[in-house]
Amino acid sequence: MADTPATTPNAKFKPRIFSGIQPSGGLTLGNYLGALKRFVEKQDEGIETIYCLVDLHAITVWQDPDALRRQTREAAAGFIAAGSTRKRSILFNQSQVSAHAELGWVFNCVARMGWMNRMTQWKDKTAGKDAEKASLGLFAYPSLMAADILLYHATHVPVGEDQRQHLELTRDIATKFNHDYGVDFFPITEPVIEGAATRVMSLRDGTRKMSKSDPSDASRINLTDDADTIAKKIRKAKTDAEPLPETMDGLADRPEAKNLVNIYAALAGMTQAEVLGDYAGQGFGVFKPRLADLAVEKLSPITTRMQDLMQDPAEIDRILGAGADRADAIAQPILKRTLEIAGMIRSR
Ligand code: AMP
Ligand code: TRP
């Protein structure tokens, strides 16, 4: 994790990690390697960690209510199965802590239209479509994301590469708020984008992100896939006919091959160089079955545990409710102080 030297403006904030996942579809291997696995490792470093299932973000595009409920529980089960524990981290769904929406509104008044217009995710999501028909929430989404983070004075936010620009915007919002009101109230949050799997790509097209919204199920590994399906998808993954090279430079123009090496490294807890050290000169006839075995070995315990947890939705709801109480206790004083700084009367 990036060090925060005592001279930075964040010195007065105690280290606290916050991150969020949208429960807008099933979890993929990309979510697991790029988010869940890393998040749980952070919890194990002994830093306070807060993880949020951002259901208010999810409804920026249409969500069937039953599906949203199921996906929220599935994401919670994914966190718990990946090792998140009550003792070490707070896990909750966003809408149960109303301070997110309240601070989000304040930040809508701090952020500028021009900043939002420059967000590449907004541009991607409206590309080729009529932007006039996108929800206002989708446009304002990064400002709610800034609220999620700053509501806890979080100093570090682990995410995948795709979220870097939103974190820069979070820093801009904190800076502008602090400047406009002449305070040093919000920390300037550091993104934590590290490891071999900050961008897991599609198994069918190494230039596209593995995503739950890809129409092709073969493009991704879902955390609900059974062992046979996982192995089959890896064996069928698109590759090329060349053997694996000695160094990562040799994979520069081979996105599919590079992706499989990255996935192997992340699952095995190795560097890419170590993986190539073991497999240089071998073709995919050898590498893919080994990767399939590794993926099944690492993912099966998690998918099985997730399925067990999903049998008891009431217990998941209870865990989320208890997490929301703890999150709320941290968030409320920060929201109250923000509103006071902005000149609002808080007399009860
Ligand atoms: P999302 O599912 O888009 O809400 O993303 C939740 C978290 O998973 C974020 O930290 C993302 O950056 C991360 N993530 C999603 N897809 C991938 C992927 N294909 N590779 C790496 N990280 C990912
Ligand atoms: N925008 C993030 C994504 O799509 C999810 C998210 C919402 C988030 N709020 C957050 C991530 C706060 C980190 C911190 O992946």
mmCIF file of C-alpha atoms and ligand atoms in Angstrom:
data_model
loop_
_atom_site.group_PDB
_atom_site.id
_atom_site.type_symbol
_atom_site.label_atom_id
_atom_site.label_comp_id
_atom_site.label_asym_id
_atom_site.label_seq_id
_atom_site.Cartn_x
_atom_site.Cartn_y
_atom_site.Cartn_z
ATOM 1 C CA MET A 1 0.000 0.000 0.000
ATOM 2 C CA ALA A 2 1.216 3.512 -0.781
ATOM 3 C CA ASP A 3 2.794 5.093 2.285
ATOM 4 C CA THR A 4 1.330 8.294 3.531
ATOM 5 C CA PRO A 5 4.267 10.321 4.826
ATOM 6 C CA ALA A 6 3.628 12.533 7.834
ATOM 7 C CA THR A 7 3.971 15.638 5.677
ATOM 8 C CA THR A 8 0.948 14.924 3.467
ATOM 9 C CA PRO A 9 -2.387 16.604 4.166
ATOM 10 C CA ASN A 10 -3.670 13.211 5.292
ATOM 11 C CA ALA A 11 -1.392 12.962 8.298
ATOM 12 C CA LYS A 12 -4.205 13.823 10.691
ATOM 13 C CA PHE A 13 -6.462 11.039 9.376
ATOM 14 C CA LYS A 14 -6.069 7.548 10.698
ATOM 15 C CA PRO A 15 -5.612 4.925 7.964
ATOM 16 C CA ARG A 16 -8.965 3.532 6.927
ATOM 17 C CA ILE A 17 -9.850 1.514 3.837
ATOM 18 C CA PHE A 18 -13.160 1.767 2.039
ATOM 19 C CA SER A 19 -14.292 0.068 -1.137
ATOM 20 C CA GLY A 20 -17.523 -0.752 -2.908
ATOM 21 C CA ILE A 21 -18.945 -3.264 -5.331
ATOM 22 C CA GLN A 22 -22.103 -2.858 -7.366
ATOM 23 C CA PRO A 23 -24.599 -5.666 -6.856
ATOM 24 C CA SER A 24 -25.766 -5.232 -10.429
ATOM 25 C CA GLY A 25 -25.049 -8.785 -11.590
ATOM 26 C CA GLY A 26 -23.324 -11.963 -10.504
ATOM 27 C CA LEU A 27 -19.712 -11.800 -9.333
ATOM 28 C CA THR A 28 -16.969 -12.731 -11.798
ATOM 29 C CA LEU A 29 -13.369 -13.881 -11.493
ATOM 30 C CA GLY A 30 -12.513 -10.226 -12.267
ATOM 31 C CA ASN A 31 -14.393 -9.081 -9.177
ATOM 32 C CA TYR A 32 -12.800 -11.826 -7.122
ATOM 33 C CA LEU A 33 -9.177 -11.191 -8.147
ATOM 34 C CA GLY A 34 -9.489 -7.439 -8.707
ATOM 35 C CA ALA A 35 -11.564 -6.733 -5.628
ATOM 36 C CA LEU A 36 -12.726 -9.367 -3.106
ATOM 37 C CA LYS A 37 -9.429 -11.221 -2.706
ATOM 38 C CA ARG A 38 -7.426 -8.023 -2.380
ATOM 39 C CA PHE A 39 -9.956 -6.446 -0.035
ATOM 40 C CA VAL A 40 -9.788 -9.396 2.307
ATOM 41 C CA GLU A 41 -5.986 -9.267 2.242
ATOM 42 C CA LYS A 42 -6.200 -5.626 3.362
ATOM 43 C CA GLN A 43 -8.427 -6.594 6.258
ATOM 44 C CA ASP A 44 -5.747 -9.062 7.258
ATOM 45 C CA GLU A 45 -3.107 -6.302 7.335
ATOM 46 C CA GLY A 46 -4.844 -5.004 10.431
ATOM 47 C CA ILE A 47 -6.155 -1.720 8.970
ATOM 48 C CA GLU A 48 -9.778 -0.781 9.580
ATOM 49 C CA THR A 49 -11.740 -1.879 6.500
ATOM 50 C CA ILE A 50 -15.242 -0.961 5.365
ATOM 51 C CA TYR A 51 -16.860 -2.727 2.396
ATOM 52 C CA CYS A 52 -20.099 -1.613 0.863
ATOM 53 C CA LEU A 53 -22.507 -3.199 -1.607
ATOM 54 C CA VAL A 54 -23.515 -0.096 -3.484
ATOM 55 C CA ASP A 55 -27.170 -0.738 -4.283
ATOM 56 C CA LEU A 56 -27.858 2.988 -4.782
ATOM 57 C CA HIS A 57 -25.243 2.962 -7.535
ATOM 58 C CA ALA A 58 -26.767 -0.161 -9.073
ATOM 59 C CA ILE A 59 -30.114 1.538 -9.759
ATOM 60 C CA THR A 60 -28.477 4.213 -11.925
ATOM 61 C CA VAL A 61 -29.407 1.696 -14.616
ATOM 62 C CA TRP A 62 -32.610 -0.351 -14.406
ATOM 63 C CA GLN A 63 -32.532 -3.251 -11.934
ATOM 64 C CA ASP A 64 -35.278 -5.760 -11.481
ATOM 65 C CA PRO A 65 -36.060 -5.540 -7.709
ATOM 66 C CA ASP A 66 -35.959 -9.301 -7.068
ATOM 67 C CA ALA A 67 -32.717 -9.628 -9.004
ATOM 68 C CA LEU A 68 -31.185 -6.712 -7.097
ATOM 69 C CA ARG A 69 -32.041 -8.343 -3.761
ATOM 70 C CA ARG A 70 -30.582 -11.660 -4.882
ATOM 71 C CA GLN A 71 -27.412 -10.081 -6.286
ATOM 72 C CA THR A 72 -26.883 -8.019 -3.133
ATOM 73 C CA ARG A 73 -27.050 -11.177 -1.021
ATOM 74 C CA GLU A 74 -24.798 -12.977 -3.479
ATOM 75 C CA ALA A 75 -22.192 -10.212 -3.287
ATOM 76 C CA ALA A 76 -22.363 -10.337 0.516
ATOM 77 C CA ALA A 77 -21.919 -14.106 0.382
ATOM 78 C CA GLY A 78 -18.950 -13.565 -1.972
ATOM 79 C CA PHE A 79 -17.254 -11.276 0.538
ATOM 80 C CA ILE A 80 -17.827 -13.662 3.412
ATOM 81 C CA ALA A 81 -16.749 -16.700 1.384
ATOM 82 C CA ALA A 82 -13.567 -14.850 0.348
ATOM 83 C CA GLY A 83 -12.735 -14.421 4.043
ATOM 84 C CA SER A 84 -14.265 -11.141 5.170
ATOM 85 C CA THR A 85 -15.014 -11.431 8.873
ATOM 86 C CA ARG A 86 -17.142 -9.333 11.168
ATOM 87 C CA LYS A 87 -14.231 -8.952 13.526
ATOM 88 C CA ARG A 88 -11.971 -7.329 10.976
ATOM 89 C CA SER A 89 -14.259 -5.516 8.572
ATOM 90 C CA ILE A 90 -17.597 -3.817 8.249
ATOM 91 C CA LEU A 91 -19.810 -5.192 5.456
ATOM 92 C CA PHE A 92 -23.130 -3.563 4.596
ATOM 93 C CA ASN A 93 -25.358 -2.399 1.767
ATOM 94 C CA GLN A 94 -25.278 1.296 0.957
ATOM 95 C CA SER A 95 -29.003 2.105 1.101
ATOM 96 C CA GLN A 96 -29.172 1.084 4.772
ATOM 97 C CA VAL A 97 -26.965 4.032 5.699
ATOM 98 C CA SER A 98 -28.871 7.068 4.495
ATOM 99 C CA ALA A 99 -25.905 9.381 5.073
ATOM 100 C CA HIS A 100 -24.487 8.201 1.704
ATOM 101 C CA ALA A 101 -27.367 9.794 -0.190
ATOM 102 C CA GLU A 102 -27.238 12.923 1.976
ATOM 103 C CA LEU A 103 -23.522 13.535 1.517
ATOM 104 C CA GLY A 104 -23.951 12.619 -2.156
ATOM 105 C CA TRP A 105 -26.333 15.550 -2.494
ATOM 106 C CA VAL A 106 -23.867 17.952 -0.911
ATOM 107 C CA PHE A 107 -21.195 16.719 -3.325
ATOM 108 C CA ASN A 108 -23.571 17.179 -6.266
ATOM 109 C CA CYS A 109 -23.392 20.833 -5.314
ATOM 110 C CA VAL A 110 -19.585 20.789 -5.079
ATOM 111 C CA ALA A 111 -18.787 18.834 -8.262
ATOM 112 C CA ARG A 112 -19.062 20.618 -11.616
ATOM 113 C CA MET A 113 -20.984 19.426 -14.678
ATOM 114 C CA GLY A 114 -17.772 19.653 -16.703
ATOM 115 C CA TRP A 115 -16.004 17.207 -14.361
ATOM 116 C CA MET A 116 -18.780 14.663 -14.772
ATOM 117 C CA ASN A 117 -18.839 15.148 -18.549
ATOM 118 C CA ARG A 118 -15.200 14.069 -18.706
ATOM 119 C CA MET A 119 -15.731 10.722 -16.955
ATOM 120 C CA THR A 120 -14.791 7.958 -19.377
ATOM 121 C CA GLN A 121 -17.211 5.484 -17.751
ATOM 122 C CA TRP A 122 -20.078 7.921 -18.385
ATOM 123 C CA LYS A 123 -18.916 8.326 -21.983
ATOM 124 C CA ASP A 124 -18.595 4.545 -22.447
ATOM 125 C CA LYS A 125 -21.983 3.812 -20.940
ATOM 126 C CA THR A 126 -23.721 6.361 -23.146
ATOM 127 C CA ALA A 127 -21.630 5.762 -26.299
ATOM 128 C CA GLY A 128 -23.820 5.047 -29.299
ATOM 129 C CA LYS A 129 -26.918 5.627 -27.164
ATOM 130 C CA ASP A 130 -29.069 8.637 -26.597
ATOM 131 C CA ALA A 131 -27.403 10.293 -23.577
ATOM 132 C CA GLU A 132 -30.607 12.305 -23.090
ATOM 133 C CA LYS A 133 -32.233 9.062 -21.992
ATOM 134 C CA ALA A 134 -29.581 8.100 -19.421
ATOM 135 C CA SER A 135 -30.662 8.623 -15.817
ATOM 136 C CA LEU A 136 -29.544 11.719 -13.967
ATOM 137 C CA GLY A 137 -28.213 9.300 -11.347
ATOM 138 C CA LEU A 138 -25.844 7.719 -13.880
ATOM 139 C CA PHE A 139 -24.371 11.138 -14.611
ATOM 140 C CA ALA A 140 -24.028 12.007 -10.914
ATOM 141 C CA TYR A 141 -22.738 8.528 -9.979
ATOM 142 C CA PRO A 142 -19.080 9.558 -9.350
ATOM 143 C CA SER A 143 -20.226 12.188 -6.884
ATOM 144 C CA LEU A 144 -22.104 9.538 -4.868
ATOM 145 C CA MET A 145 -18.981 7.396 -5.042
ATOM 146 C CA ALA A 146 -16.959 10.272 -3.565
ATOM 147 C CA ALA A 147 -19.562 10.488 -0.797
ATOM 148 C CA ASP A 148 -19.222 6.734 -0.068
ATOM 149 C CA ILE A 149 -15.518 7.177 0.502
ATOM 150 C CA LEU A 150 -15.362 10.537 2.227
ATOM 151 C CA LEU A 151 -18.264 9.764 4.572
ATOM 152 C CA TYR A 152 -15.797 7.562 6.458
ATOM 153 C CA HIS A 153 -12.766 9.808 5.978
ATOM 154 C CA ALA A 154 -11.266 6.832 4.175
ATOM 155 C CA THR A 155 -7.595 7.341 3.340
ATOM 156 C CA HIS A 156 -7.118 4.398 0.964
ATOM 157 C CA VAL A 157 -9.418 2.845 -1.618
ATOM 158 C CA PRO A 158 -8.483 -0.451 -3.284
ATOM 159 C CA VAL A 159 -10.121 -0.780 -6.715
ATOM 160 C CA GLY A 160 -9.500 -2.063 -10.219
ATOM 161 C CA GLU A 161 -7.829 0.082 -12.864
ATOM 162 C CA ASP A 162 -11.235 1.082 -14.299
ATOM 163 C CA GLN A 163 -11.987 3.152 -11.189
ATOM 164 C CA ARG A 164 -8.855 5.327 -11.211
ATOM 165 C CA GLN A 165 -10.562 8.324 -12.793
ATOM 166 C CA HIS A 166 -13.423 8.224 -10.283
ATOM 167 C CA LEU A 167 -10.900 8.324 -7.457
ATOM 168 C CA GLU A 168 -9.205 11.337 -8.986
ATOM 169 C CA LEU A 169 -12.606 13.000 -9.014
ATOM 170 C CA THR A 170 -13.048 12.063 -5.344
ATOM 171 C CA ARG A 171 -9.806 13.902 -4.600
ATOM 172 C CA ASP A 172 -11.012 16.903 -6.622
ATOM 173 C CA ILE A 173 -14.276 17.007 -4.681
ATOM 174 C CA ALA A 174 -12.485 16.772 -1.312
ATOM 175 C CA THR A 175 -10.041 19.489 -2.352
ATOM 176 C CA LYS A 176 -12.776 21.824 -3.592
ATOM 177 C CA PHE A 177 -14.925 21.307 -0.495
ATOM 178 C CA ASN A 178 -11.949 21.949 1.808
ATOM 179 C CA HIS A 179 -10.971 25.004 -0.218
ATOM 180 C CA ASP A 180 -14.451 26.523 -0.647
ATOM 181 C CA TYR A 181 -15.252 26.273 3.062
ATOM 182 C CA GLY A 182 -11.723 27.017 4.255
ATOM 183 C CA VAL A 183 -11.411 23.767 6.182
ATOM 184 C CA ASP A 184 -9.133 20.744 6.243
ATOM 185 C CA PHE A 185 -11.981 18.355 6.791
ATOM 186 C CA PHE A 186 -11.847 15.674 4.078
ATOM 187 C CA PRO A 187 -8.746 13.551 3.419
ATOM 188 C CA ILE A 188 -7.239 13.371 -0.065
ATOM 189 C CA THR A 189 -7.818 9.680 -0.651
ATOM 190 C CA GLU A 190 -5.159 7.450 -2.195
ATOM 191 C CA PRO A 191 -6.184 4.837 -4.771
ATOM 192 C CA VAL A 192 -4.679 1.395 -4.180
ATOM 193 C CA ILE A 193 -4.354 -0.276 -7.579
ATOM 194 C CA GLU A 194 -1.832 -3.076 -7.311
ATOM 195 C CA GLY A 195 -1.192 -6.719 -8.115
ATOM 196 C CA ALA A 196 -1.409 -8.869 -11.222
ATOM 197 C CA ALA A 197 -5.179 -8.690 -11.563
ATOM 198 C CA THR A 198 -6.183 -5.049 -11.556
ATOM 199 C CA ARG A 199 -7.666 -5.716 -14.989
ATOM 200 C CA VAL A 200 -8.843 -9.257 -15.682
ATOM 201 C CA MET A 201 -9.852 -9.499 -19.337
ATOM 202 C CA SER A 202 -12.534 -11.435 -21.171
ATOM 203 C CA LEU A 203 -11.684 -15.069 -21.978
ATOM 204 C CA ARG A 204 -12.985 -14.484 -25.523
ATOM 205 C CA ASP A 205 -11.329 -11.121 -26.243
ATOM 206 C CA GLY A 206 -8.168 -10.081 -24.422
ATOM 207 C CA THR A 207 -8.766 -6.413 -25.161
ATOM 208 C CA ARG A 208 -12.051 -6.226 -23.223
ATOM 209 C CA LYS A 209 -12.590 -6.302 -19.488
ATOM 210 C CA MET A 210 -14.129 -9.462 -18.031
ATOM 211 C CA SER A 211 -17.565 -8.245 -17.113
ATOM 212 C CA LYS A 212 -20.816 -9.534 -15.717
ATOM 213 C CA SER A 213 -22.623 -7.557 -18.390
ATOM 214 C CA ASP A 214 -20.888 -9.283 -21.347
ATOM 215 C CA PRO A 215 -23.592 -11.159 -23.306
ATOM 216 C CA SER A 216 -21.289 -14.183 -23.738
ATOM 217 C CA ASP A 217 -21.160 -16.373 -20.626
ATOM 218 C CA ALA A 218 -18.017 -18.054 -22.015
ATOM 219 C CA SER A 219 -16.213 -14.699 -21.701
ATOM 220 C CA ARG A 220 -16.166 -14.874 -17.914
ATOM 221 C CA ILE A 221 -15.911 -17.161 -14.930
ATOM 222 C CA ASN A 222 -18.800 -16.575 -12.558
ATOM 223 C CA LEU A 223 -18.374 -17.247 -8.868
ATOM 224 C CA THR A 224 -21.506 -19.379 -9.178
ATOM 225 C CA ASP A 225 -19.920 -21.686 -11.826
ATOM 226 C CA ASP A 226 -19.199 -25.241 -10.737
ATOM 227 C CA ALA A 227 -15.763 -26.852 -11.055
ATOM 228 C CA ASP A 228 -16.482 -28.465 -14.447
ATOM 229 C CA THR A 229 -17.728 -25.209 -15.928
ATOM 230 C CA ILE A 230 -14.693 -23.307 -14.650
ATOM 231 C CA ALA A 231 -12.303 -25.864 -16.140
ATOM 232 C CA LYS A 232 -14.200 -25.956 -19.438
ATOM 233 C CA LYS A 233 -14.227 -22.172 -19.835
ATOM 234 C CA ILE A 234 -10.475 -22.005 -19.269
ATOM 235 C CA ARG A 235 -9.769 -24.810 -21.695
ATOM 236 C CA LYS A 236 -11.863 -23.021 -24.311
ATOM 237 C CA ALA A 237 -10.385 -19.570 -23.641
ATOM 238 C CA LYS A 238 -9.111 -17.823 -26.750
ATOM 239 C CA THR A 239 -5.298 -17.983 -27.100
ATOM 240 C CA ASP A 240 -2.681 -18.145 -29.813
ATOM 241 C CA ALA A 241 -0.407 -20.894 -31.116
ATOM 242 C CA GLU A 242 2.878 -19.481 -29.742
ATOM 243 C CA PRO A 243 4.646 -20.894 -26.709
ATOM 244 C CA LEU A 244 4.925 -18.716 -23.585
ATOM 245 C CA PRO A 245 7.905 -16.324 -23.698
ATOM 246 C CA GLU A 246 10.645 -15.757 -21.123
ATOM 247 C CA THR A 247 9.512 -12.296 -20.084
ATOM 248 C CA MET A 248 6.330 -10.222 -19.936
ATOM 249 C CA ASP A 249 7.685 -8.026 -22.767
ATOM 250 C CA GLY A 250 7.115 -11.002 -25.042
ATOM 251 C CA LEU A 251 3.391 -10.816 -24.250
ATOM 252 C CA ALA A 252 2.963 -7.172 -25.227
ATOM 253 C CA ASP A 253 1.021 -7.973 -28.416
ATOM 254 C CA ARG A 254 -0.662 -11.113 -27.115
ATOM 255 C CA PRO A 255 -3.511 -9.852 -24.921
ATOM 256 C CA GLU A 256 -5.221 -13.236 -24.478
ATOM 257 C CA ALA A 257 -1.994 -14.987 -23.491
ATOM 258 C CA LYS A 258 -1.083 -12.137 -21.164
ATOM 259 C CA ASN A 259 -4.474 -12.305 -19.486
ATOM 260 C CA LEU A 260 -4.132 -16.016 -18.704
ATOM 261 C CA VAL A 261 -0.658 -15.465 -17.248
ATOM 262 C CA ASN A 262 -2.021 -12.633 -15.108
ATOM 263 C CA ILE A 263 -4.891 -14.801 -13.881
ATOM 264 C CA TYR A 264 -2.483 -17.613 -13.036
ATOM 265 C CA ALA A 265 -0.194 -15.227 -11.143
ATOM 266 C CA ALA A 266 -3.054 -13.705 -9.156
ATOM 267 C CA LEU A 267 -4.581 -17.076 -8.254
ATOM 268 C CA ALA A 268 -1.239 -18.611 -7.284
ATOM 269 C CA GLY A 269 -0.011 -15.508 -5.428
ATOM 270 C CA MET A 270 3.032 -15.350 -7.744
ATOM 271 C CA THR A 271 4.472 -12.588 -9.908
ATOM 272 C CA GLN A 272 4.018 -12.827 -13.673
ATOM 273 C CA ALA A 273 7.803 -13.292 -14.000
ATOM 274 C CA GLU A 274 7.655 -16.305 -11.691
ATOM 275 C CA VAL A 275 4.867 -17.839 -13.759
ATOM 276 C CA LEU A 276 6.885 -17.358 -16.947
ATOM 277 C CA GLY A 277 9.919 -18.765 -15.139
ATOM 278 C CA ASP A 278 7.930 -21.994 -14.709
ATOM 279 C CA TYR A 279 6.239 -22.098 -18.125
ATOM 280 C CA ALA A 280 8.489 -20.327 -20.680
ATOM 281 C CA GLY A 281 8.684 -22.416 -23.846
ATOM 282 C CA GLN A 282 5.467 -24.325 -23.072
ATOM 283 C CA GLY A 283 2.364 -24.000 -25.215
ATOM 284 C CA PHE A 284 -1.216 -23.583 -24.096
ATOM 285 C CA GLY A 285 -1.778 -27.342 -24.376
ATOM 286 C CA VAL A 286 0.253 -27.553 -21.172
ATOM 287 C CA PHE A 287 -0.532 -24.204 -19.571
ATOM 288 C CA LYS A 288 -4.324 -24.237 -19.825
ATOM 289 C CA PRO A 289 -4.947 -27.537 -17.991
ATOM 290 C CA ARG A 290 -2.624 -26.357 -15.206
ATOM 291 C CA LEU A 291 -4.451 -23.051 -15.009
ATOM 292 C CA ALA A 292 -7.807 -24.861 -14.994
ATOM 293 C CA ASP A 293 -6.657 -27.057 -12.072
ATOM 294 C CA LEU A 294 -5.364 -24.047 -10.182
ATOM 295 C CA ALA A 295 -8.577 -22.090 -10.757
ATOM 296 C CA VAL A 296 -10.741 -24.976 -9.569
ATOM 297 C CA GLU A 297 -8.508 -25.539 -6.529
ATOM 298 C CA LYS A 298 -8.651 -21.873 -5.490
ATOM 299 C CA LEU A 299 -12.226 -21.051 -6.466
ATOM 300 C CA SER A 300 -14.135 -24.203 -5.494
ATOM 301 C CA PRO A 301 -13.956 -23.663 -1.732
ATOM 302 C CA ILE A 302 -15.232 -20.132 -2.255
ATOM 303 C CA THR A 303 -18.053 -20.979 -4.647
ATOM 304 C CA THR A 304 -19.154 -23.848 -2.378
ATOM 305 C CA ARG A 305 -19.169 -21.613 0.692
ATOM 306 C CA MET A 306 -21.096 -18.963 -1.222
ATOM 307 C CA GLN A 307 -23.742 -21.479 -2.178
ATOM 308 C CA ASP A 308 -24.062 -22.615 1.453
ATOM 309 C CA LEU A 309 -24.459 -19.042 2.637
ATOM 310 C CA MET A 310 -27.070 -18.341 -0.031
ATOM 311 C CA GLN A 311 -29.243 -21.053 1.519
ATOM 312 C CA ASP A 312 -29.887 -18.744 4.468
ATOM 313 C CA PRO A 313 -30.803 -15.291 3.145
ATOM 314 C CA ALA A 314 -32.134 -14.173 6.537
ATOM 315 C CA GLU A 315 -28.686 -14.669 8.045
ATOM 316 C CA ILE A 316 -27.086 -12.619 5.255
ATOM 317 C CA ASP A 317 -29.633 -9.848 5.840
ATOM 318 C CA ARG A 318 -28.821 -9.921 9.545
ATOM 319 C CA ILE A 319 -25.092 -9.572 8.834
ATOM 320 C CA LEU A 320 -25.758 -6.635 6.491
ATOM 321 C CA GLY A 321 -27.991 -4.955 9.059
ATOM 322 C CA ALA A 322 -25.389 -5.308 11.813
ATOM 323 C CA GLY A 323 -22.732 -3.940 9.428
ATOM 324 C CA ALA A 324 -24.967 -0.990 8.560
ATOM 325 C CA ASP A 325 -25.322 -0.106 12.256
ATOM 326 C CA ARG A 326 -21.555 -0.006 12.645
ATOM 327 C CA ALA A 327 -21.075 1.999 9.430
ATOM 328 C CA ASP A 328 -23.775 4.444 10.467
ATOM 329 C CA ALA A 329 -22.035 5.079 13.787
ATOM 330 C CA ILE A 330 -18.918 6.249 11.926
ATOM 331 C CA ALA A 331 -20.793 8.117 9.189
ATOM 332 C CA GLN A 332 -23.274 10.164 11.222
ATOM 333 C CA PRO A 333 -20.808 12.468 13.025
ATOM 334 C CA ILE A 334 -18.946 13.106 9.743
ATOM 335 C CA LEU A 335 -22.197 13.931 7.911
ATOM 336 C CA LYS A 336 -23.324 16.189 10.757
ATOM 337 C CA ARG A 337 -20.050 18.090 10.746
ATOM 338 C CA THR A 338 -20.154 18.442 6.933
ATOM 339 C CA LEU A 339 -23.625 19.958 7.040
ATOM 340 C CA GLU A 340 -22.608 22.313 9.834
ATOM 341 C CA ILE A 341 -19.565 23.435 7.865
ATOM 342 C CA ALA A 342 -21.898 24.160 4.929
ATOM 343 C CA GLY A 343 -24.086 26.334 7.157
ATOM 344 C CA MET A 344 -26.970 24.042 7.982
ATOM 345 C CA ILE A 345 -28.620 24.059 11.374
ATOM 346 C CA ARG A 346 -28.438 20.680 13.103
ATOM 347 C CA SER A 347 -30.318 21.257 16.316
ATOM 348 C CA ARG A 348 -31.597 17.803 17.114
HETATM 349 P P1 AMP B 1 -18.066 -3.601 -10.312
HETATM 350 O O1 AMP B 1 -18.467 -5.018 -10.393
HETATM 351 O O2 AMP B 1 -17.899 -2.976 -11.651
HETATM 352 O O3 AMP B 1 -18.855 -2.820 -9.318
HETATM 353 O O4 AMP B 1 -16.604 -3.655 -9.723
HETATM 354 C C1 AMP B 1 -16.341 -4.006 -8.383
HETATM 355 C C2 AMP B 1 -14.853 -4.049 -8.169
HETATM 356 O O5 AMP B 1 -14.291 -5.102 -8.966
HETATM 357 C C3 AMP B 1 -14.119 -2.759 -8.556
HETATM 358 O O6 AMP B 1 -13.041 -2.549 -7.669
HETATM 359 C C4 AMP B 1 -13.633 -3.073 -9.950
HETATM 360 O O7 AMP B 1 -12.520 -2.305 -10.305
HETATM 361 C C5 AMP B 1 -13.293 -4.562 -9.819
HETATM 362 N N1 AMP B 1 -13.403 -5.256 -11.110
HETATM 363 C C6 AMP B 1 -14.524 -5.448 -11.855
HETATM 364 N N2 AMP B 1 -14.247 -6.121 -12.987
HETATM 365 C C7 AMP B 1 -12.897 -6.347 -12.955
HETATM 366 C C8 AMP B 1 -11.983 -6.994 -13.855
HETATM 367 N N3 AMP B 1 -12.375 -7.563 -14.992
HETATM 368 N N4 AMP B 1 -10.685 -7.033 -13.486
HETATM 369 C C9 AMP B 1 -10.259 -6.495 -12.327
HETATM 370 N N5 AMP B 1 -11.061 -5.870 -11.445
HETATM 371 C C10 AMP B 1 -12.361 -5.802 -11.756
HETATM 372 N N1 TRP B 2 -17.893 2.601 -8.938
HETATM 373 C C1 TRP B 2 -17.382 1.371 -8.402
HETATM 374 C C2 TRP B 2 -17.428 0.289 -9.476
HETATM 375 O O1 TRP B 2 -18.233 0.323 -10.367
HETATM 376 C C3 TRP B 2 -18.174 0.911 -7.204
HETATM 377 C C4 TRP B 2 -18.079 1.890 -6.092
HETATM 378 C C5 TRP B 2 -19.054 2.711 -5.638
HETATM 379 C C6 TRP B 2 -16.936 2.133 -5.288
HETATM 380 N N2 TRP B 2 -18.625 3.434 -4.563
HETATM 381 C C7 TRP B 2 -17.337 3.115 -4.334
HETATM 382 C C8 TRP B 2 -15.640 1.633 -5.284
HETATM 383 C C9 TRP B 2 -16.435 3.602 -3.399
HETATM 384 C C10 TRP B 2 -14.745 2.139 -4.337
HETATM 385 C C11 TRP B 2 -15.143 3.115 -3.387
HETATM 386 O O2 TRP B 2 -16.647 -0.617 -9.397
#
